[in-house]
Coordinates of C-alpha atoms and ligand atoms in Angstrom, one line a residue:
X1 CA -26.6 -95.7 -67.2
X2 CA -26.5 -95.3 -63.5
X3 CA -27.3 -93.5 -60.0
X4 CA -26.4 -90.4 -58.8
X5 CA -27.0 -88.6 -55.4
X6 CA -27.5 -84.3 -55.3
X7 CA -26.8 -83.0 -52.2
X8 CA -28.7 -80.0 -51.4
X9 CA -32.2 -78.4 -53.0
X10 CA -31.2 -74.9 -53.1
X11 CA -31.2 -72.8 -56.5
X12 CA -28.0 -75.1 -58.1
X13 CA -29.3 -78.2 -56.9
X14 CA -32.7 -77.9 -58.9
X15 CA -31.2 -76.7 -62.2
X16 CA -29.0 -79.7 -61.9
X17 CA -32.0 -81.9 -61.2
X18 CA -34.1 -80.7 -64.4
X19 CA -30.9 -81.2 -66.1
X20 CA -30.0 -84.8 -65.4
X21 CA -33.4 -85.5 -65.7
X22 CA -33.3 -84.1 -69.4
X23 CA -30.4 -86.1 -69.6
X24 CA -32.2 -89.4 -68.3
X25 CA -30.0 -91.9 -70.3
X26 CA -26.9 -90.9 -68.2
X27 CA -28.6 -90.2 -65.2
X28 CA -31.3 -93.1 -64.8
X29 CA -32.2 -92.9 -61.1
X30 CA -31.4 -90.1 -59.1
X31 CA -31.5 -89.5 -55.4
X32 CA -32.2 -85.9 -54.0
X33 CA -30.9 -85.6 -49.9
X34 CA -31.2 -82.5 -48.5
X35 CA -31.4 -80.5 -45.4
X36 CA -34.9 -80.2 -45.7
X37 CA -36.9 -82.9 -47.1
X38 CA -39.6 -81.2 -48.7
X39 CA -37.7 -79.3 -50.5
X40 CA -36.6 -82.3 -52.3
X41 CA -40.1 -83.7 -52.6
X42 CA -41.0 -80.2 -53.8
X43 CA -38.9 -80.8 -57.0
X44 CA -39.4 -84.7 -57.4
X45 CA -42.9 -83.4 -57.9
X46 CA -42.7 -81.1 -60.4
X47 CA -40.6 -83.4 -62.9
X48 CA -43.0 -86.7 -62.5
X49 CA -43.8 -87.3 -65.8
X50 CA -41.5 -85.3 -67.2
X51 CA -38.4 -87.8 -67.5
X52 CA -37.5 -91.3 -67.4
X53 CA -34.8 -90.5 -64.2
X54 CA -36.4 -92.3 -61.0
X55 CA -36.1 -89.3 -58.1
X56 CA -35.9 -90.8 -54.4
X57 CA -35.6 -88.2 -52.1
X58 CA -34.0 -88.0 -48.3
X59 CA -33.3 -86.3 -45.5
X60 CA -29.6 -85.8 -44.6
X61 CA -27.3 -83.3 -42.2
X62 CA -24.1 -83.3 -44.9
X63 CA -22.2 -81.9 -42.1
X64 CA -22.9 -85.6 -40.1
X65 CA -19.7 -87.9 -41.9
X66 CA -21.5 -91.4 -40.8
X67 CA -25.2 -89.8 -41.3
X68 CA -24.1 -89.5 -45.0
X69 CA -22.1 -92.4 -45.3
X70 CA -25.6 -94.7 -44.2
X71 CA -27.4 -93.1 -46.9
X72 CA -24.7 -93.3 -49.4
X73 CA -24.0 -97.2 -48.5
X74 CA -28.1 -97.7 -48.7
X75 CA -28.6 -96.0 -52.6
X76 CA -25.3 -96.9 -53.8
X77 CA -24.9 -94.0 -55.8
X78 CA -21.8 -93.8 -58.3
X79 CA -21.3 -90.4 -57.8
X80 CA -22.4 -87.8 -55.4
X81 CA -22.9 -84.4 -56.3
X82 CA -22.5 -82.0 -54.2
X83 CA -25.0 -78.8 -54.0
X84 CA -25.3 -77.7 -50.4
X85 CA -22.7 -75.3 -48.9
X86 CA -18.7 -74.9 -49.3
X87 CA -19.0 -75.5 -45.5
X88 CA -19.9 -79.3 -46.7
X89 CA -17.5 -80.0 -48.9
X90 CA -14.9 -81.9 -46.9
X91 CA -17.3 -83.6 -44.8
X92 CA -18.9 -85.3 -48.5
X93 CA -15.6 -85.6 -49.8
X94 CA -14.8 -88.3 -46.5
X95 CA -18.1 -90.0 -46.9
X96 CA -17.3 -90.5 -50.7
X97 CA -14.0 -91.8 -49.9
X98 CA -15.5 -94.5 -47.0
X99 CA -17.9 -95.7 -49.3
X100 CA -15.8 -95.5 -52.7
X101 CA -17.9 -93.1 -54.4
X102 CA -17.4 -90.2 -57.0
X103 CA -17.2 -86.6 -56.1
X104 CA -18.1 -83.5 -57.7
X105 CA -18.7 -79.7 -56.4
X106 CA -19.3 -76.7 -57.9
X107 CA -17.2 -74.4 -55.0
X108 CA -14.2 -74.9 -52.9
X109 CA -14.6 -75.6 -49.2
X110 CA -14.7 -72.7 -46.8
X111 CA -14.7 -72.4 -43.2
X112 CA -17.3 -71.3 -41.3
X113 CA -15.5 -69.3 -38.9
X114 CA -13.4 -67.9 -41.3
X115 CA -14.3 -65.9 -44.8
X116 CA -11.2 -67.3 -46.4
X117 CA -11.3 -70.3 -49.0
X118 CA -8.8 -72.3 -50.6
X119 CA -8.3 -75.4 -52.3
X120 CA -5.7 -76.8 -49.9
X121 CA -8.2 -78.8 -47.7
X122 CA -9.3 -80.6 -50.9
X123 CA -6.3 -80.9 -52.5
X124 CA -4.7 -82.4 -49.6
X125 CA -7.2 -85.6 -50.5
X126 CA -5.8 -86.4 -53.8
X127 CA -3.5 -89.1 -52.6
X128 CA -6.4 -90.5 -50.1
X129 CA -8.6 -90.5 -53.7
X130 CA -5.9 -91.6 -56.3
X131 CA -5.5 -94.9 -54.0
X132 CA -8.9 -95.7 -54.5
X133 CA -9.2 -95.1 -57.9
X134 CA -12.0 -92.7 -57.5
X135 CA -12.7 -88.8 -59.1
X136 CA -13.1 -86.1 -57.5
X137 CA -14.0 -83.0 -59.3
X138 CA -13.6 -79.7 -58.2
X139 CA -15.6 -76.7 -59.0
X140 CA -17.6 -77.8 -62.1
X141 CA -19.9 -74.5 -61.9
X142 CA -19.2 -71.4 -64.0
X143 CA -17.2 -69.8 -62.3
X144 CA -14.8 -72.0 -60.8
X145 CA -16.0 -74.2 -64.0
X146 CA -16.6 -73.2 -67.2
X147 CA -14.1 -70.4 -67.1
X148 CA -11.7 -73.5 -66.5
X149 CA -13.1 -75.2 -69.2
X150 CA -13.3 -72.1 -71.5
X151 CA -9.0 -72.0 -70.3
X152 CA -7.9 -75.8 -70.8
X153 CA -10.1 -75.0 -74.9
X154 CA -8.2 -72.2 -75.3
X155 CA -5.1 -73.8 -74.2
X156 CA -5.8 -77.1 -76.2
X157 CA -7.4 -75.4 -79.9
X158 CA -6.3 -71.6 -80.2
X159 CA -2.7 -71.1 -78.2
X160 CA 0.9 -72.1 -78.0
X161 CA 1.0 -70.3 -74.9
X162 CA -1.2 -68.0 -72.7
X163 CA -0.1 -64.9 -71.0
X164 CA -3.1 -63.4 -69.5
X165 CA -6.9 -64.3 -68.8
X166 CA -9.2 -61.8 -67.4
X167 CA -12.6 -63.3 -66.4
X168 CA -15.3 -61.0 -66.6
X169 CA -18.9 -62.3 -64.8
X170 CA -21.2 -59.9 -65.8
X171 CA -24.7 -59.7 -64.2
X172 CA -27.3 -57.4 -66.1
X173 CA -30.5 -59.1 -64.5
X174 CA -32.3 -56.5 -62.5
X175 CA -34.8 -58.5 -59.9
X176 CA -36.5 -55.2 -58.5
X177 CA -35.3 -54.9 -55.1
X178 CA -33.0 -52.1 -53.8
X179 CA -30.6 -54.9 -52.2
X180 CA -30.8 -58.8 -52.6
X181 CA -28.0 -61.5 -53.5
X182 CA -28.3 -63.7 -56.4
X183 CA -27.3 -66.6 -54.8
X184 CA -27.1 -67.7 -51.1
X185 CA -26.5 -64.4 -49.1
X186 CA -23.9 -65.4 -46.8
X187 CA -21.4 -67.0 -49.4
X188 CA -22.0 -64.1 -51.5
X189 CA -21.4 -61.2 -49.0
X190 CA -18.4 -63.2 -47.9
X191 CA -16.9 -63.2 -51.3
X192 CA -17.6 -59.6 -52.1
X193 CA -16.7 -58.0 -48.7
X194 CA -13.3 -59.8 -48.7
X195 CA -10.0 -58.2 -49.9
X196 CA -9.3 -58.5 -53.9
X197 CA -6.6 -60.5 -54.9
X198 CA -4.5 -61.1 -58.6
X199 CA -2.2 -63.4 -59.9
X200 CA 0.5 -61.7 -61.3
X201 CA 4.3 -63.2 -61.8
X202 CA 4.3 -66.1 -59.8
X203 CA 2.6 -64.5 -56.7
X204 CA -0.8 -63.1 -55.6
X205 CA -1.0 -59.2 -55.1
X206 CA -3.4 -58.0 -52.7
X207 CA -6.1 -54.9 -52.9
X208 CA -8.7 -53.1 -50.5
X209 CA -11.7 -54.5 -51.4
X210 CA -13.7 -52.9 -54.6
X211 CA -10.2 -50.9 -55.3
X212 CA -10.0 -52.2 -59.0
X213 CA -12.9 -50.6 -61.3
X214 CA -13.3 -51.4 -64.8
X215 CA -15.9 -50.3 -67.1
X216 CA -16.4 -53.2 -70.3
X217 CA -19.3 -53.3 -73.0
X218 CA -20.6 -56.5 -72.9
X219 CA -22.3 -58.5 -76.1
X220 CA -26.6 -57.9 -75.2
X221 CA -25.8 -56.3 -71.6
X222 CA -24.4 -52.8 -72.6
X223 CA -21.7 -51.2 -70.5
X224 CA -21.4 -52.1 -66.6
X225 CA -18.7 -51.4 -63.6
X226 CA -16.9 -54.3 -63.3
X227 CA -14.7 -54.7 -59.8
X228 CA -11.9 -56.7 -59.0
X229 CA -12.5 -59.9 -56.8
X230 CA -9.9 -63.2 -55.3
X231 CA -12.4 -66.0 -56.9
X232 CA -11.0 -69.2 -56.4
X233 CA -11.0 -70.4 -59.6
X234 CA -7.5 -68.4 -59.6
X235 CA -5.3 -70.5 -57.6
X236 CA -6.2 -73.8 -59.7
X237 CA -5.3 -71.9 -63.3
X238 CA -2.3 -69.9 -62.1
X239 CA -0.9 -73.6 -61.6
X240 CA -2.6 -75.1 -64.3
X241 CA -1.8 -72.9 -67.4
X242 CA 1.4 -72.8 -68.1
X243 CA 3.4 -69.8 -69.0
X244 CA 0.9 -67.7 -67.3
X245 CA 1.9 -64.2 -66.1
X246 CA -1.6 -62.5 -64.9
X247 CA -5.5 -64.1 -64.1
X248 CA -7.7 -61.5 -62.7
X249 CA -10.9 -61.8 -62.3
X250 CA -14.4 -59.3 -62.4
X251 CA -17.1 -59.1 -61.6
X252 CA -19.6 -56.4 -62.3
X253 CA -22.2 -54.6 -59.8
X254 CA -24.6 -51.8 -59.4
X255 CA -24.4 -48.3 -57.6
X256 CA -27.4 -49.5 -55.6
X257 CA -26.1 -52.9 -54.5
X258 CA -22.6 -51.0 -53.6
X259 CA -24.0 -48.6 -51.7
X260 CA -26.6 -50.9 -49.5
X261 CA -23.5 -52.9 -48.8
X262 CA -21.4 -50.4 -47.4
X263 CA -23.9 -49.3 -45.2
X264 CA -24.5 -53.1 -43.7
X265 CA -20.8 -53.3 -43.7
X266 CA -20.5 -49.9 -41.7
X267 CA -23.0 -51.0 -39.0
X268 CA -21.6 -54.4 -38.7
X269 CA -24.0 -56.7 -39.7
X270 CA -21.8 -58.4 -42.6
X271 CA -19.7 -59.5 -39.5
X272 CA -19.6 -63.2 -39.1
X273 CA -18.4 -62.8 -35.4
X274 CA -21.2 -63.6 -33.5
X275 CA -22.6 -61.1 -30.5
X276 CA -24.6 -61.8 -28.3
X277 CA -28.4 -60.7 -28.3
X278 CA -31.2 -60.9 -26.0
X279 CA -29.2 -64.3 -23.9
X280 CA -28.7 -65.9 -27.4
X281 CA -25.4 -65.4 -29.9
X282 CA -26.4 -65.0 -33.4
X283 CA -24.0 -64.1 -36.5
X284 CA -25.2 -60.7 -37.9
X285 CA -24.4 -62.1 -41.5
X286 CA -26.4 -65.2 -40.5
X287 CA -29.4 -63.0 -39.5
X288 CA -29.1 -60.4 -42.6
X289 CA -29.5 -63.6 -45.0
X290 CA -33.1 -64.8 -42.7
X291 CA -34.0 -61.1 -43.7
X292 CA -33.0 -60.6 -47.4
X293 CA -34.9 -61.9 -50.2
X294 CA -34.7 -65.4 -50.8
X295 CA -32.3 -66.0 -53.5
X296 CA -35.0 -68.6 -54.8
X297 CA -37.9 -65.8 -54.8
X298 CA -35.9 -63.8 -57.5
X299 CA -36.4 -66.0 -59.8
X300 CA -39.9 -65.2 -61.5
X301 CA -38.9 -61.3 -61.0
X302 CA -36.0 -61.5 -62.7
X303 CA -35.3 -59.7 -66.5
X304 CA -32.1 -59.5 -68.4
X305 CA -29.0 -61.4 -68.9
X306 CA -25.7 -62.8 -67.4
X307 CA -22.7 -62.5 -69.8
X308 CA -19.6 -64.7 -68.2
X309 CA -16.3 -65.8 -70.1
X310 CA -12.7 -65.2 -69.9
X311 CA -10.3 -63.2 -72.5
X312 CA -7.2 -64.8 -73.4
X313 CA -4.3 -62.9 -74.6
X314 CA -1.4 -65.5 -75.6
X315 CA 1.0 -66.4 -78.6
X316 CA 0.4 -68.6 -81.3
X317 CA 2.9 -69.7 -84.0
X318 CA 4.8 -67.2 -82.8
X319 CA 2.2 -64.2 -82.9
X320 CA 0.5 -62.6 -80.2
X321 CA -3.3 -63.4 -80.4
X322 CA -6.0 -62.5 -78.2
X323 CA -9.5 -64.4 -77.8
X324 CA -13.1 -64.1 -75.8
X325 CA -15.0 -67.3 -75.1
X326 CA -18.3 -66.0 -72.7
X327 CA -21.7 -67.5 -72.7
X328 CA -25.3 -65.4 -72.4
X329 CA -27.7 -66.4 -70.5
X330 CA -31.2 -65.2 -70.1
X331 CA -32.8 -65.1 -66.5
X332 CA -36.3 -65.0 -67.7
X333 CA -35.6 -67.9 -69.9
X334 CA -33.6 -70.0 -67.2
X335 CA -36.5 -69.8 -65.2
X336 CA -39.1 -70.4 -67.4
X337 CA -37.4 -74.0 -68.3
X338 CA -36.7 -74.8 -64.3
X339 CA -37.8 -72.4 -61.8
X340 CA -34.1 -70.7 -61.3
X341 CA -32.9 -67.9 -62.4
X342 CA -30.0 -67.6 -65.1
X343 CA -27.1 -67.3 -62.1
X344 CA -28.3 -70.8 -60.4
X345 CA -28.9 -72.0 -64.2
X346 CA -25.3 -70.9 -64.9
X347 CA -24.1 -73.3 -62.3
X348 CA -26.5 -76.3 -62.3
X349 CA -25.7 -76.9 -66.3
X350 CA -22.4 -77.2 -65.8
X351 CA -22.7 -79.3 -62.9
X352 CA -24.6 -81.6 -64.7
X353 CA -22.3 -81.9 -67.5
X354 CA -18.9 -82.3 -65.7
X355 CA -21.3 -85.5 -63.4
X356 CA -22.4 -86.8 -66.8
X357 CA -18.8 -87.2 -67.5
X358 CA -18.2 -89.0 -64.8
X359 CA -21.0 -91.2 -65.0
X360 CA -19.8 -92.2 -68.5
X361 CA -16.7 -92.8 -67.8
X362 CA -15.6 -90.2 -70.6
X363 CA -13.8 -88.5 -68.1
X364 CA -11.2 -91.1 -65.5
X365 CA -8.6 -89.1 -64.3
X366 CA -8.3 -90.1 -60.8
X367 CA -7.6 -88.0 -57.8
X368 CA -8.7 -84.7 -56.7
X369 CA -8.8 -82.7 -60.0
X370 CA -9.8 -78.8 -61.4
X371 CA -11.9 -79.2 -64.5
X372 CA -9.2 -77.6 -66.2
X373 CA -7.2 -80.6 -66.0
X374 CA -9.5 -83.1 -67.8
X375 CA -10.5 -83.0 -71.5
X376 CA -12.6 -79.8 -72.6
X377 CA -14.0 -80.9 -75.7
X378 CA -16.6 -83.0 -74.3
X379 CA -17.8 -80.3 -71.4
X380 CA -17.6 -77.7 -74.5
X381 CA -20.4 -80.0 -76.9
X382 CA -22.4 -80.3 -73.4
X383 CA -22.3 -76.6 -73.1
X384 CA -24.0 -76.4 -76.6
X385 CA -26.3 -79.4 -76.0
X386 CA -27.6 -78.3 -72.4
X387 CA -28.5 -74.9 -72.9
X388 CA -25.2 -72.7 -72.6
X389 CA -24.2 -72.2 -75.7
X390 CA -20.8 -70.2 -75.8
X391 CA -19.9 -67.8 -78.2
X392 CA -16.1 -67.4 -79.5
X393 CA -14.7 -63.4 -80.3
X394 CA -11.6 -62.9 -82.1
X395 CA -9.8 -59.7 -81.3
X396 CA -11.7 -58.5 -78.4
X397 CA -11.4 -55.5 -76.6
X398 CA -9.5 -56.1 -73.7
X399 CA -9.3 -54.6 -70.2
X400 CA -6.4 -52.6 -69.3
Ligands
LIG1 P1 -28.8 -72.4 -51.6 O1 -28.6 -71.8 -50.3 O2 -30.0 -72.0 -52.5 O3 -29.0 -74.0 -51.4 C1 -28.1 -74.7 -50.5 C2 -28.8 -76.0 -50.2 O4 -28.0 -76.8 -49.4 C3 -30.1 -75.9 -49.5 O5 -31.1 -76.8 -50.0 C4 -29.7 -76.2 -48.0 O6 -30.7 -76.8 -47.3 C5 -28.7 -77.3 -48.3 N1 -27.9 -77.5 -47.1 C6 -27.2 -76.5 -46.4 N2 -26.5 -77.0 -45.4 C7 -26.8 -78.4 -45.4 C8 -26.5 -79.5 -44.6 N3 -25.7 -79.3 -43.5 N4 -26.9 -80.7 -44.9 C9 -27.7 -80.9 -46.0 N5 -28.1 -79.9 -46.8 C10 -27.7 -78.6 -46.5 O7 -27.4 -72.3 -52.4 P2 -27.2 -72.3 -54.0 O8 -28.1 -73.4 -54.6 O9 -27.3 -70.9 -54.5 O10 -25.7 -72.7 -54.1 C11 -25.3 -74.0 -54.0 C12 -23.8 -74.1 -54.2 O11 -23.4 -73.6 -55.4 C13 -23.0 -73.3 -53.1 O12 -21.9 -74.1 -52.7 C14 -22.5 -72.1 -53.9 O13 -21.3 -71.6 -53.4 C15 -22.3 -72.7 -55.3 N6 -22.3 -71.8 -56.4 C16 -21.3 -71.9 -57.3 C17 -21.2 -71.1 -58.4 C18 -20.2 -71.3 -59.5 O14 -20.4 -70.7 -60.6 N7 -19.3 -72.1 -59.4 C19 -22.2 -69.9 -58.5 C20 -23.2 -69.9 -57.5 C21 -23.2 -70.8 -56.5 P3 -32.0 -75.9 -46.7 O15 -32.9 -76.0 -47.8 O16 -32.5 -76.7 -45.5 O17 -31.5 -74.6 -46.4

């Protein structure tokens, strides 16, 4: 049906590669561009044969506006998916709009210099995208993603009204090590060392980091901590659903991932202010990720499942009614069918489903949009098709 263009090769960008070339009607020639080139090659290599999609690969600086708009003006993609960095995303986002080309990310754009992300950078494109008639979608990963999906179902099928979501993301993998991140270090540590925040009555109320515990028994996971976290997915649904009075969001960790991270914290080298060492500045957080595990290196070591969804608690016809959508996933199974574990796997699916959209033309709203705001049913039967099947719970137990 047409081209599209990943950017990045990271532990999202391959599960959306195997995906779309599963999906090889939709996705019939595909152009990898990363960073690093062989990474790219790497993963070309592994699928000849496999699928009908014809990989190119390239090397590209994302964070270079004219280096991606030559490449971009050479394939002619329709869409450009974007799997590198939130640093990225504004940079892709003006390349896609100087060569008229789709957009689609899986995380809002974040600063470098400052561990603080919002959607107004992106957002404030909408008018610049809407006048060309293009797409752009924003955050179609789980989480911003599927729990945005999981929202505009609940809002369309099972609800007059909804008053409160939590989202729990529930990790029970255990890779082995005392201390590694699931995905890239940096973006991680930033999220999780930041201050928790909560939607509540029409404003945002703010809390210490980690202040929130919640214990929850999850479906094949058993009972975890579960912490309170700002995830950005917030901001988009606190507009989005109407009538809403609360969206929190958790996330669960273990005693031993807690623990090594107060102690990095304590000594400083979560700080992302660089110092100076031996004549060179470096960014302790920068140097903790080149000694951590390789998010990508987790992957063959890692047993157990991820259990993510959202409880709804709302009104129809006039009676309150509460409802869990949530997906499993299993890590050793993820990686078995791509090479990632289940947290890259959670994210590269639904990538490849919201670009699929696009590429169809099933979804056309035009601008810069939250998945919420487009149609769920389709992303829901993709969810089924493409290997997240979601489960729905009436009458939950919810979290006080
Ligand atoms: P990785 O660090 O594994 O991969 C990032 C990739 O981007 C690497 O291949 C890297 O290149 C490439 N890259 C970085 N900078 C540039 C640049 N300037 N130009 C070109 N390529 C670049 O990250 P993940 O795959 O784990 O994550 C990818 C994205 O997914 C992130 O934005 C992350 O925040 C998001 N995410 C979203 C989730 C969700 O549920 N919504 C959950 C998890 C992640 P190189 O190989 O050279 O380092």
């Amino acid at each position: 049906m047409g081209k599209a263009m990943i950017i990045g090769a990271g532990g999202v960008a391959r599960v959306a590669i195997y995906k779309c070339c599963q999906n090889d009607e939709v996705f019939t020639d595909l152009m990898i561009a990363s960073r690093t080139k062989s990474k790219c090659d790497e993963i070309k290599k592994e699928l000849i044969g496999k699928t009908k999609t014809k990989i190119t690969t390239a090397q590209v600086d994302a964070d270079n506006v004219d280096e991606l708009v030559n490449l971009i003006n050479e394939y002619k993609p329709k869409l450009v998916i974007n799997l590198a960095l939130p640093y990225q995303d504004l940079s892709i986002m003006r390349a896609c709009l100087k060569t008229n080309t789709h957009y689609l990310d899986t995380a809002n754009y974040e600063s470098p210099e400052t561990a603080h992300f919002e959607y107004k950078e992106q957002w404030a494109m909408d008018e610049d995208f809407k006048s060309k008639n293009l797409t752009a979608v924003l955050g179609s990963g789980f989480d911003p993603g599927v729990t945005g999906i999981f929202s505009a179902y609940a809002m369309k099928h099972e609800f007059d009204e909804i008053n409160y979501i939590d989202i729990l993301d529930c990790n029970g993998g255990d890779h082995g090590y005392p201390f590694a991140t699931n995905f890239n270090p940096e973006i991680n540590i930033r999220e999780v060392s930041a201050k928790g925040r909560y939607f509540e009555n029409g404003k945002f109320i703010e809390t210490e980091p980690m202040e929130i515990k919640r214990e929850y028994d999850f479906d094949k996971v058993g009972k975890k901590d579960m912490y309170l976290l700002y995830h950005e997915e917030l901001e988009s649904l606190s507009k989005n659903i109407k009538g809403i009075k609360r969206i929190r969001f958790f996330m669960t960790f273990g005693q031993s991932y807690l623990t090594h991270l107060k102690c990095l914290e304590n000594v400083g080298m979560t700080s992302i202010e660089p110092i100076e060492y031996e004549g060179k500045e470096i960014v302790p957080l920068q140097f903790l990720k080149a000694v951590l595990p390789d998010p990508a290196s987790l992957g063959p070591r890692t047993k157990g499942k991820t259990n993510i969804g959202c409880i709804f608690r709302g009104k129809k016809d006039g009676k309150d009614k509460n409802l869990y959508i949530y997906n499993i996933c299993d890590h050793e199974e993820a990686y078995k069918e791509t090479g990632a574990q289940a947290v890259s796997y959670t994210t590269g699916v639904p990538a490849m489903i919201g670009a699929s959209l696009i590429m169809s033309d099933i979804w056309t709203l035009k601008g810069t949009r939250n998945v919420e705001e487009f149609d769920p049913d389709p992303f829901m039967e993709g969810l089924n098709k493409w290997g997240l099947p979601y489960i729905i719970e009436r009458n939950p137990k919810l979290v006080d």
